[in-house]
Coordinates of C-alpha atoms in Angstrom, one line a residue:
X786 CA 67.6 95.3 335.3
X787 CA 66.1 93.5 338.0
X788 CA 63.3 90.7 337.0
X789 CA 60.5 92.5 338.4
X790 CA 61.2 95.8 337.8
X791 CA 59.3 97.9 334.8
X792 CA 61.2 100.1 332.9
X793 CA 59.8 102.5 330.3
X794 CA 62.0 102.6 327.1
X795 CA 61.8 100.4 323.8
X796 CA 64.5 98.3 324.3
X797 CA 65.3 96.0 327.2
X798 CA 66.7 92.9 328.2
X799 CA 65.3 89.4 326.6
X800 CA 63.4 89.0 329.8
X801 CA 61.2 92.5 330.2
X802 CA 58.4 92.5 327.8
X803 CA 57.9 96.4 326.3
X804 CA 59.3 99.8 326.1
X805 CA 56.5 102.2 327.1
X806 CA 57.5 104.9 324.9
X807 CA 58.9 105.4 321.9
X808 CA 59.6 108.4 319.6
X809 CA 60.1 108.4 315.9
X810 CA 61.6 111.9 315.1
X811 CA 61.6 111.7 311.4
X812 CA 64.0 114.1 311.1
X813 CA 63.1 115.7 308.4
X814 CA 62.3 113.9 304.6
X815 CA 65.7 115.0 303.2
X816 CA 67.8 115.3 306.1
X817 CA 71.4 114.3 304.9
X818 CA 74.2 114.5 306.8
X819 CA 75.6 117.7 305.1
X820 CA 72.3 118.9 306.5
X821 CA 72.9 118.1 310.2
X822 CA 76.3 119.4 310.2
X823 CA 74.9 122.8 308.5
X824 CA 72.1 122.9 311.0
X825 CA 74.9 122.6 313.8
X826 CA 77.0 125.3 312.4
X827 CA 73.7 127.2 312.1
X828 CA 72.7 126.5 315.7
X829 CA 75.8 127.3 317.2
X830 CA 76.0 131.2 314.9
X831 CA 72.9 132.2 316.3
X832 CA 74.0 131.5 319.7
X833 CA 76.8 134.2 318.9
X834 CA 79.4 131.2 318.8
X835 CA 81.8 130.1 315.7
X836 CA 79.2 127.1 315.6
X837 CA 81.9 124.3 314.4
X838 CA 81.8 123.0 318.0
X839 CA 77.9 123.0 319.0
X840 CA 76.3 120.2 319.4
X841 CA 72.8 119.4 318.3
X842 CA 70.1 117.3 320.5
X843 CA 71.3 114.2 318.5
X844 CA 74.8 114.7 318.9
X845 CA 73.9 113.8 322.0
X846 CA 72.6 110.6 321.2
X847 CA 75.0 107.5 322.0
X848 CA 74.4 105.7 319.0
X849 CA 74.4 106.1 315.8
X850 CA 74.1 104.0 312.3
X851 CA 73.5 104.1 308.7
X852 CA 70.5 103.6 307.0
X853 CA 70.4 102.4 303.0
X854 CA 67.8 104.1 301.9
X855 CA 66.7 103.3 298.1
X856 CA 63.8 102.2 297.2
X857 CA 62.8 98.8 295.8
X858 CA 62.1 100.1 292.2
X859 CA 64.4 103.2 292.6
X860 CA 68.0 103.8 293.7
X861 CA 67.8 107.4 294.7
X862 CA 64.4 107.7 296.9
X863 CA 61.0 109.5 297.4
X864 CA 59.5 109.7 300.9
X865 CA 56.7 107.8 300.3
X866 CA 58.6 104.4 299.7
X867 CA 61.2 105.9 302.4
X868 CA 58.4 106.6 305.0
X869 CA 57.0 102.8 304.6
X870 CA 60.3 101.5 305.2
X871 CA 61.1 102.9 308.3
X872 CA 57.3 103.1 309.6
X873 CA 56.0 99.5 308.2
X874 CA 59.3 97.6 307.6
X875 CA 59.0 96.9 304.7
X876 CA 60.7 98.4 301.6
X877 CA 58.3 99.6 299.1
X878 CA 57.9 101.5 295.4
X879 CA 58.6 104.9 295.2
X880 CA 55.4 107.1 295.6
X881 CA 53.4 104.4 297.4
X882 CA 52.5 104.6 301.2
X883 CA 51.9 101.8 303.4
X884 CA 51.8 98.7 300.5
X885 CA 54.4 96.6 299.8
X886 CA 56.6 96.8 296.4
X887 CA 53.4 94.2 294.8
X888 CA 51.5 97.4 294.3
X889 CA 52.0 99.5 291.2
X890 CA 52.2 103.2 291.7
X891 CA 48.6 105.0 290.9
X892 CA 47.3 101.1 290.2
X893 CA 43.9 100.9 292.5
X894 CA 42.9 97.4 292.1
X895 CA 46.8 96.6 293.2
X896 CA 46.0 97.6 296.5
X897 CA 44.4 94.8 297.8
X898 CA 45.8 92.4 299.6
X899 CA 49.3 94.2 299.4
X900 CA 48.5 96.5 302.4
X901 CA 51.2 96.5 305.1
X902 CA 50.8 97.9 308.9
X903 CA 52.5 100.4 310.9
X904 CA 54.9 100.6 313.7
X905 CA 52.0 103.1 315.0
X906 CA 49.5 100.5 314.1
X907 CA 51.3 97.9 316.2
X908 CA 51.4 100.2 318.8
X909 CA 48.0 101.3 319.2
X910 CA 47.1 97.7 319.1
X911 CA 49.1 96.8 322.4
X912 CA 47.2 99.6 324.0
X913 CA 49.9 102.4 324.2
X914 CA 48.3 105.9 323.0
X915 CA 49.6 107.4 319.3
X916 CA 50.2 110.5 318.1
X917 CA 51.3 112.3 315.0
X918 CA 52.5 115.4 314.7
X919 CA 54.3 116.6 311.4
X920 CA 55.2 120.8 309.9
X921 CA 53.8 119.3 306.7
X922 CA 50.0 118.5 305.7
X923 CA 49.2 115.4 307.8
X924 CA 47.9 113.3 304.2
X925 CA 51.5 113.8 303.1
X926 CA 53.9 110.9 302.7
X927 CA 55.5 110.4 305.8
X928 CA 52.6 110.8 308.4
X929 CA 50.1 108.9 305.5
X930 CA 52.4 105.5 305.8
X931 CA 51.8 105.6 309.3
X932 CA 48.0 105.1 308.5
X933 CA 47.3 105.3 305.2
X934 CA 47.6 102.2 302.6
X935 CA 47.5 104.2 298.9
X936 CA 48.8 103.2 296.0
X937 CA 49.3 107.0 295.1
X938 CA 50.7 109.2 297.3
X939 CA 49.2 112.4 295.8
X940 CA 45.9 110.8 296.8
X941 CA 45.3 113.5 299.5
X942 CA 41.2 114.0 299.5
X943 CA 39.3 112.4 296.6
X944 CA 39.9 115.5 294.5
X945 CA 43.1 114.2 293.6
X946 CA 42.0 110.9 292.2
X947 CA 41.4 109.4 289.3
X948 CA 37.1 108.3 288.8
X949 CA 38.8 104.9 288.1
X950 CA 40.4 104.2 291.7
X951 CA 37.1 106.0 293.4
X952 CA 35.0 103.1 291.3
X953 CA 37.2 100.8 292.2
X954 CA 36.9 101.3 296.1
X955 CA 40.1 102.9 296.9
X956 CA 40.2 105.5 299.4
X957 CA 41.8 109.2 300.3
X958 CA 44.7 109.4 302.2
X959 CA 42.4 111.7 304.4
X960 CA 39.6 109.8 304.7
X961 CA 41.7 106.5 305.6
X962 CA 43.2 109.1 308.5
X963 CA 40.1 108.9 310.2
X964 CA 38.6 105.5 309.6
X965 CA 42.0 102.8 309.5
X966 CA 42.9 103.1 312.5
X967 CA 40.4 104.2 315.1
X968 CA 40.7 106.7 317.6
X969 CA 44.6 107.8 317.2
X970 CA 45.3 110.1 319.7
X971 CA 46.9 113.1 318.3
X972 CA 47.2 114.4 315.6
X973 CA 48.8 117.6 314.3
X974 CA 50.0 119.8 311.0
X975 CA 48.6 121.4 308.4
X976 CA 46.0 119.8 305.1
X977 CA 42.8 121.5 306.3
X978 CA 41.9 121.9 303.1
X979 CA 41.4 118.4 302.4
X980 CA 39.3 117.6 305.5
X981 CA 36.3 120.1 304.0
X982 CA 33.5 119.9 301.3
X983 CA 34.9 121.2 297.9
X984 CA 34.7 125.1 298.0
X985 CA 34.0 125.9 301.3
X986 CA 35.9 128.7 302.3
X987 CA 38.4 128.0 304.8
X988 CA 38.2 129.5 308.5
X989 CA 41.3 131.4 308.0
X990 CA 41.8 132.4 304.8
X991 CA 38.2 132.8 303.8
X992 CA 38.9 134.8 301.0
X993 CA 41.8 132.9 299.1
X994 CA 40.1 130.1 297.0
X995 CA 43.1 127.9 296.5
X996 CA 42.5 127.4 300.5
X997 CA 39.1 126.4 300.4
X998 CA 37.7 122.8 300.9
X999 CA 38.3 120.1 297.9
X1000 CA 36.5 117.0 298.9
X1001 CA 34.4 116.2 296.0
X1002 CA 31.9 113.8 298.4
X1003 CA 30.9 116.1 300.2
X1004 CA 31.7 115.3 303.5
X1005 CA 33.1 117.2 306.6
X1006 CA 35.8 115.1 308.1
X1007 CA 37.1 117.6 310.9
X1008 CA 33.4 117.9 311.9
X1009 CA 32.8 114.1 311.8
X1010 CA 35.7 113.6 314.1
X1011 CA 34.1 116.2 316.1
X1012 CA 30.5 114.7 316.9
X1013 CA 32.5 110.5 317.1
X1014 CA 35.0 112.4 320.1
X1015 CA 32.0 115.2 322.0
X1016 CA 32.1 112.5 324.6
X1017 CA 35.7 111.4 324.8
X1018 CA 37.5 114.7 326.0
X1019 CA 38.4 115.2 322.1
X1020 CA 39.5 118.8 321.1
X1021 CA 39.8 120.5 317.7
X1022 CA 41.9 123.1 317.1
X1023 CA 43.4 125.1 314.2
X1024 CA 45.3 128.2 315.5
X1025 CA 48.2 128.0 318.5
X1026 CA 45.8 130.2 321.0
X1027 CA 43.4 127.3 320.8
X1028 CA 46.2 124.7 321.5
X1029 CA 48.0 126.5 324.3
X1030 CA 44.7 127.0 326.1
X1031 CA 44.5 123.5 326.1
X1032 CA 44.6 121.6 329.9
X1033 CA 46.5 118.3 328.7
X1034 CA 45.5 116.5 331.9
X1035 CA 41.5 117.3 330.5
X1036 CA 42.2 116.2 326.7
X1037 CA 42.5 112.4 325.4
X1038 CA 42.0 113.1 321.9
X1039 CA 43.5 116.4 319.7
X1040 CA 42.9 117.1 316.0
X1041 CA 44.8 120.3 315.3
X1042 CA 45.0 121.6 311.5
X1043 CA 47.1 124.9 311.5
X1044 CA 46.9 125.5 307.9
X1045 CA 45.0 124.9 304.5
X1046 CA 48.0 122.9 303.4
X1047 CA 51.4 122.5 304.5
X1048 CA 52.4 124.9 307.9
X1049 CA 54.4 128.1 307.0
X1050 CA 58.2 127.9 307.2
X1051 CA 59.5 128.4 310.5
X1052 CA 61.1 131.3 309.3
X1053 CA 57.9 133.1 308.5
X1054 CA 55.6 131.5 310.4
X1055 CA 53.5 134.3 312.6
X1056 CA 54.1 132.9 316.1
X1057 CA 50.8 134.7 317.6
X1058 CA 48.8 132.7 315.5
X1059 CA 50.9 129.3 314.5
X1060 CA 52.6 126.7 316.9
X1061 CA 56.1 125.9 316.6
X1062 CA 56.9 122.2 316.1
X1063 CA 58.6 122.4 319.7
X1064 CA 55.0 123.7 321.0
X1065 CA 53.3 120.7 319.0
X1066 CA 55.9 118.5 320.6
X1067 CA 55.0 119.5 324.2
X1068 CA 51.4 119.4 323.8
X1069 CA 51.2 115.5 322.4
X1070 CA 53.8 114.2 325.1
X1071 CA 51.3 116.0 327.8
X1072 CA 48.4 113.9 326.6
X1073 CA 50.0 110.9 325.4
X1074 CA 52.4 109.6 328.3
X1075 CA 49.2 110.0 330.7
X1076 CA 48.3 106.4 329.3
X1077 CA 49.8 104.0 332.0
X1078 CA 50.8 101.4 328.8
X1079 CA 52.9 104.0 327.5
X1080 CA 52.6 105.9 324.1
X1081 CA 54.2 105.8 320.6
X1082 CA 54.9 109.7 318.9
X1083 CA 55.9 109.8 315.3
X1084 CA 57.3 113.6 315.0
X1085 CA 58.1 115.0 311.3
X1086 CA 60.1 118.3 310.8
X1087 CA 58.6 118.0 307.0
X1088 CA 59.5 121.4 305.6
X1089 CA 63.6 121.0 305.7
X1090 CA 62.7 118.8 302.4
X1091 CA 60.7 121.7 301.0
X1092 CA 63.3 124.0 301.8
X1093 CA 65.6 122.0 300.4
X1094 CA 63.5 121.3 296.7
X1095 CA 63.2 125.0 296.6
X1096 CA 67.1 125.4 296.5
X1097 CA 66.3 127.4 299.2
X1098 CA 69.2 126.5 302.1
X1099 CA 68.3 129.6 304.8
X1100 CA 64.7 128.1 305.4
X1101 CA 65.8 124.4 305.4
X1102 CA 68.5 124.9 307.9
X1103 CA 65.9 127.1 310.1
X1104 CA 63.8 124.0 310.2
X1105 CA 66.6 121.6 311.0
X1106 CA 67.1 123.8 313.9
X1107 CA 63.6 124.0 315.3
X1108 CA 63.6 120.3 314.8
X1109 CA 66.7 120.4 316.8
X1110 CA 64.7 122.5 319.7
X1111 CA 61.6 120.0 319.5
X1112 CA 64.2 117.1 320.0
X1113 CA 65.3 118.6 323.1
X1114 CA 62.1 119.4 324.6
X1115 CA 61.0 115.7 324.0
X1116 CA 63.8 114.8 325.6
X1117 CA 63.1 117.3 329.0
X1118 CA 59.8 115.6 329.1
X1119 CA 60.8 111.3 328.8
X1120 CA 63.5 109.9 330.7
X1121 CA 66.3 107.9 328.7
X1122 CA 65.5 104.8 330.9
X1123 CA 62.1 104.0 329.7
X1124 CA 61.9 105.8 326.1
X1125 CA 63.3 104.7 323.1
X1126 CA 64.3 107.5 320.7
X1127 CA 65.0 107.5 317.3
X1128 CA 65.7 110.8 314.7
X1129 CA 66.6 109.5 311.1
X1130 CA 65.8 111.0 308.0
X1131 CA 63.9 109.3 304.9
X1132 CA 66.3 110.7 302.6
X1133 CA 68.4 113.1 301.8
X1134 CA 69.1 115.7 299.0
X1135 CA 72.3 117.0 296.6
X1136 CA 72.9 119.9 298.9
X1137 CA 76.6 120.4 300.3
X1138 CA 78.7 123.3 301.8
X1139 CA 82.1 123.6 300.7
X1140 CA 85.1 126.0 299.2
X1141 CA 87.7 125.9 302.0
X1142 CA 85.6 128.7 304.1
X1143 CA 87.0 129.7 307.7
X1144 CA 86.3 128.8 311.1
X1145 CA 83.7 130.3 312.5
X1146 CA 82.3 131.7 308.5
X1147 CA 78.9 132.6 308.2
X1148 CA 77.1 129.1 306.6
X1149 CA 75.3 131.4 304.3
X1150 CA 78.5 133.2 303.2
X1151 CA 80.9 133.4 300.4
X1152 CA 83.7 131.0 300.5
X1153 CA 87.3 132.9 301.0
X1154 CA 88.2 132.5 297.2
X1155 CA 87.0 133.3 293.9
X1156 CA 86.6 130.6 291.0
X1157 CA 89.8 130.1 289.0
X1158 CA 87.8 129.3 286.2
X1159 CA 85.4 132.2 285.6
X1160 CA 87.0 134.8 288.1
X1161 CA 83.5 135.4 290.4
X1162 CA 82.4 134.8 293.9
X1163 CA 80.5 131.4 295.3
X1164 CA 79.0 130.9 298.1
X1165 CA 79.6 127.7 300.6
X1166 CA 76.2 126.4 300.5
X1167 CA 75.7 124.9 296.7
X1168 CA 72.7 122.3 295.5
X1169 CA 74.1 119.8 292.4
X1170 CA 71.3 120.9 290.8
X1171 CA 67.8 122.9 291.0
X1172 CA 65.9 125.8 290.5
X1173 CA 69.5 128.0 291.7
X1174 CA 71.0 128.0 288.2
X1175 CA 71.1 131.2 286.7
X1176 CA 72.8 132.6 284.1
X1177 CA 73.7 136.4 283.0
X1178 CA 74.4 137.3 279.6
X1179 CA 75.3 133.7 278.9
X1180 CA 77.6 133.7 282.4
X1181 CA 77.4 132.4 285.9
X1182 CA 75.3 134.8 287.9
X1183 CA 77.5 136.7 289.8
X1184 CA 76.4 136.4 293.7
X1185 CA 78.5 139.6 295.2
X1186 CA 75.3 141.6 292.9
X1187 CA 72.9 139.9 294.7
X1188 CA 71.4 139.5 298.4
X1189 CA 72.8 135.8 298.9
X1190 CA 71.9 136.1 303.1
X1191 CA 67.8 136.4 301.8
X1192 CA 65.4 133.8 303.7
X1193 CA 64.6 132.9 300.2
X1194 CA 67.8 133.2 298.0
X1195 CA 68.4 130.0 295.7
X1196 CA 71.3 128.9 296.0
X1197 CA 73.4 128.5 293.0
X1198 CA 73.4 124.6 291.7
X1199 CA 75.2 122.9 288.7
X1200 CA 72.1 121.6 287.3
X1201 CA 69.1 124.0 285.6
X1202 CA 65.7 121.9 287.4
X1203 CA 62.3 123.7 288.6
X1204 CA 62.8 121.3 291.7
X1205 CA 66.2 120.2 293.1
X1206 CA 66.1 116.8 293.5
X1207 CA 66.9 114.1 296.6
X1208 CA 70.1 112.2 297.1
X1209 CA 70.8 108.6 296.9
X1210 CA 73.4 108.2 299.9
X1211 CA 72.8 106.9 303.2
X1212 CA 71.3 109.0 306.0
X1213 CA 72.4 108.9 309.9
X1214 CA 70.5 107.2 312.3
X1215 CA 70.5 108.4 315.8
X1216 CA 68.9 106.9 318.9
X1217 CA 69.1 106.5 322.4
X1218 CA 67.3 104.4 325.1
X1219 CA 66.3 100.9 326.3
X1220 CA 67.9 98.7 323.4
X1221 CA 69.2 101.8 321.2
X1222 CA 72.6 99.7 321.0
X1223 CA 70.8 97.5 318.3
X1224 CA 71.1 100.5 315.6
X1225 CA 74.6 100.3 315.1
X1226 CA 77.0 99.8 311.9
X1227 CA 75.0 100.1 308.5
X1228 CA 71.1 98.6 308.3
X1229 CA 68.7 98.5 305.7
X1230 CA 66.3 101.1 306.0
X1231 CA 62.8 98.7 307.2
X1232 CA 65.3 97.4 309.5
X1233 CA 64.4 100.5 312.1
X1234 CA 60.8 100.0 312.6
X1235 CA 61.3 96.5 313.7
X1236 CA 64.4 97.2 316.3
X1237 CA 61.5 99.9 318.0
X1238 CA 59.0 96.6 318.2
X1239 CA 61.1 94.1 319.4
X1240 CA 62.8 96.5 322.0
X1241 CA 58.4 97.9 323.3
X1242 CA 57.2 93.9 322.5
X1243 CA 54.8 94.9 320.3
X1244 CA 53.3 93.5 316.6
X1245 CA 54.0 89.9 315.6
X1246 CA 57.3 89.1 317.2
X1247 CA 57.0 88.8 320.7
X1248 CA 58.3 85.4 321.6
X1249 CA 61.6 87.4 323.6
X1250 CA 58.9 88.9 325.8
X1251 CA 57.9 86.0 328.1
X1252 CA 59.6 86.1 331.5
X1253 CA 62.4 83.7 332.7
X1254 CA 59.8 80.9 333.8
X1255 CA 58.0 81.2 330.4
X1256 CA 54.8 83.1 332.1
X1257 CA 53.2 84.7 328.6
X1258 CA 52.3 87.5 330.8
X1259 CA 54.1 90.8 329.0
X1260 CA 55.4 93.7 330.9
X1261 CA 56.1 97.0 329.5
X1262 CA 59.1 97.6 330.0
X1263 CA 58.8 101.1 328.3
X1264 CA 56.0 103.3 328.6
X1265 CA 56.8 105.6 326.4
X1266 CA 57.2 104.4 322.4
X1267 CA 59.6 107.9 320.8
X1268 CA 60.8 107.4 317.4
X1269 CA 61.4 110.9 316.6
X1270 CA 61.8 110.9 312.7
X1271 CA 62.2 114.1 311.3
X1272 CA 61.4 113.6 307.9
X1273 CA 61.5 116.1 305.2
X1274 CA 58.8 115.6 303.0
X1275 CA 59.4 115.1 299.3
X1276 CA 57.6 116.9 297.0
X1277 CA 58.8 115.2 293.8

């Protein structure tokens, strides 16, 4: 790359100053690799092919690594601790977002002084726009370590806290949305509910009550938001007719909050009325990359997790897929020479496909044999443990009786638990881009956010970013910040 030439990506050479974009694609809290290689057989079937041979969006990626991702109090993960590893750099306590491992879980006056900051924070800071945009509630634990610093990650409006940590001082993970860092650019998901007075029925679902507002102080967030951005070209939306109307090029701000709590599974979702993660995708790059410094979008495809805690496989794989499609539409829309992108997962979870099936077998079918031990059918897709264990008269459920191809069938798992639980291995790590070559080989998990900084020249280490003649002058060199971390969310 040329001295004087500006190049838009995260990573560049030791004498350009700053990727302009960079996209985090959490790729889903709880996406394994059993997962991706599911989701690609998955892909692939509803194409009408076998689906061995497809390739996802980051197959296409050039380089991949490992990421270790326990926690520093736990071996096998939550996304909280997960989330402020590969967001802050720094590994953390499980069920703790955006502090360091001197906080105690649910601990106010441990907050203090133990507060950590973002790889969104960093960015925003240099002057690139930021965006989030997560299937889950946007208080949950991946988007909150982008923002939030909460010694609880359950902490979601002030309803859910303890009178002790609100004496204290400590703050909502909604409430810390709007006020830690100012003015972030997008934002999109689901958590309505927690943005609205306690009670107050919700604008659509008036009628359900566990919908309705839960903010104990009172106070209107959304409309708050509303009247600081009336004179900023800020938007509010909360159905997909309102977003889609939407003129990019006229928008600089966007708060959209498309359900109460968590968005619907893709899978149900009613696609007159709610945006696909892909549709979310494309609205945020629209606004964002019109900021000549470049922007920084942290994408979460939340509900694979969900799917996957419910021992429910068809809806988890349906969301790895969609967060396949929003991968490739971020991709149409930022060029590979000036974007950094990045799709990990925080963790992943005991799910696995097996039993010797055939080429080209459905990946919700029945594996070609039955067990030599108790004579019955199985089906490829098991969990090692969760809600899926049933038994009949004292045996192993019999499957063949049952409607195993069912958006919400429970697949059968070893272990009798109301909630199947995460894995403790290693998750993939794929990225591509200005300085991509850096994730490579096996890396602690806080390692990520810090290869996305050095490659854009942004936070504290910057001292690669002055040019050949030792001008302090920095030059992004990426306009575009993409780490596109499709995190499932956990729920444990």
């Amino acid at each position: 790359i040329p001295r004087d030439k500006t190049v838009n990506a995260f990573t560049v050479d030791m004498w350009h100053l700053s990727i302009q974009h960079m996209i985090n694609i959490s790729c889903c809290v709880g996406m394994g690799v059993p997962t991706v290689t599911a989701a690609r057989i998955l892909k692939g079937q509803l194409n009408g092919q076998s689906g061995e041979e497809t390739r996802l969006e980051m197959d296409k990626f050039p380089f991949v690594s490992l990421a270790k991702t326990y926690n520093t109090n736990a071996q096998v993960p939550d996304s909280a601790g997960t989330a402020t590893a590969y967001l802050c750099g720094v590994k953390a306590n499980e069920g703790t977002v955006g502090v360091s491992a001197a906080a105690v879980r649910s601990q106010c006056n441990t907050t203090k002084g133990n507060e950590v900051t973002s790889i969104l924070r960093w960015a925003k800071d240099s002057g690139k726009s930021v965006g989030i945009v997560t299937t889950t509630r946007v208080n949950h634990a991946t988007p909150s370590a982008a923002y939030a610093h909460s010694v609880d990650r359950d902490w979601y409006s002030d309803n859910e806290m303890p009178p002790e940590a609100l004496q204290a001082g400590c703050k909502d993970i909604a409430r810390q949305l709007f006020e830690n860092i100012p003015d972030i650019d997008v934002i999109m998901g689901g958590g309505r509910k927690f943005m609205f007075p306690k009670n107050q029925s919700d604008v659509e679902y008036p009628d359900v009550l566990k919908h309705s507002g839960t903010r104990k102080d009172e106070r209107n967030l959304v409309q708050e938001w509303k009247d600081k951005m009336k004179d900023k070209k800020g938007y509010y939306v909360w159905n997909k007719k309102q977003l889609l109307s939407l003129n990019p090029n006229n928008v600089d701000y966007l708060l959209g909050l498309f359900e109460p709590s968590d968005l619907t599974y893709d899978l149900e979702r009613n696609t007159d009325t709610d945006p696909s993660l892909t549709e979310m995708v494309d609205v945020a790059i629209k606004i964002l990359r019109k900021n000549p410094s470049g922007f920084y979008l942290l994408v979460e495809g939340g509900r694979i997790d969900h799917g996957h805690h419910e021992g429910k496989a068809k809806q988890a794989l349906h969301e790895a897929v969609e967060m396949d499609r929003a991968i490739g539409r971020a991709g149409l829309m930022t060029s590979i020479h000036d974007t950094l992108t990045i799709v990990t997962a925080d963790h992943s979870h005991v799910f696995s496909f097996g039993g010797y099936t055939a080429r080209g077998n459905t990946i919700f079918g029945l594996a070609p044999m039955v067990s030599d031990v108790d004579q019955k059918p199985f089906t490829s897709i098991l969990y090692g443990n969760g809600p899926g264990y049933k038994l009949v008269t004292g045996a192993r459920e019999n499957v063949s009786t049952i409607d195993y191809q069912d958006n919400n069938y429970q697949a059968q798992a070893a272990v009798p638990l109301s909630m199947e639980t995460h894995g403790g291995e290693d998750v993939a790590v794929f990225a591509k881009g200005p300085l991509a070559h850096l994730l490579h080989g096996v890396h602690e998990q806080n390692y990520i956010p810090h290869v996305m900084a050095y490659a854009a020249c942004i936070g504290q280490n910057r001292d690669h970013c002055l040019s050949r003649d030792g001008a302090a002058a920095l030059k992004p060199a990426l306009s575009v910040m993409a780490a596109i971390l499709t995190v499932t969310r956990l729920l444990c």
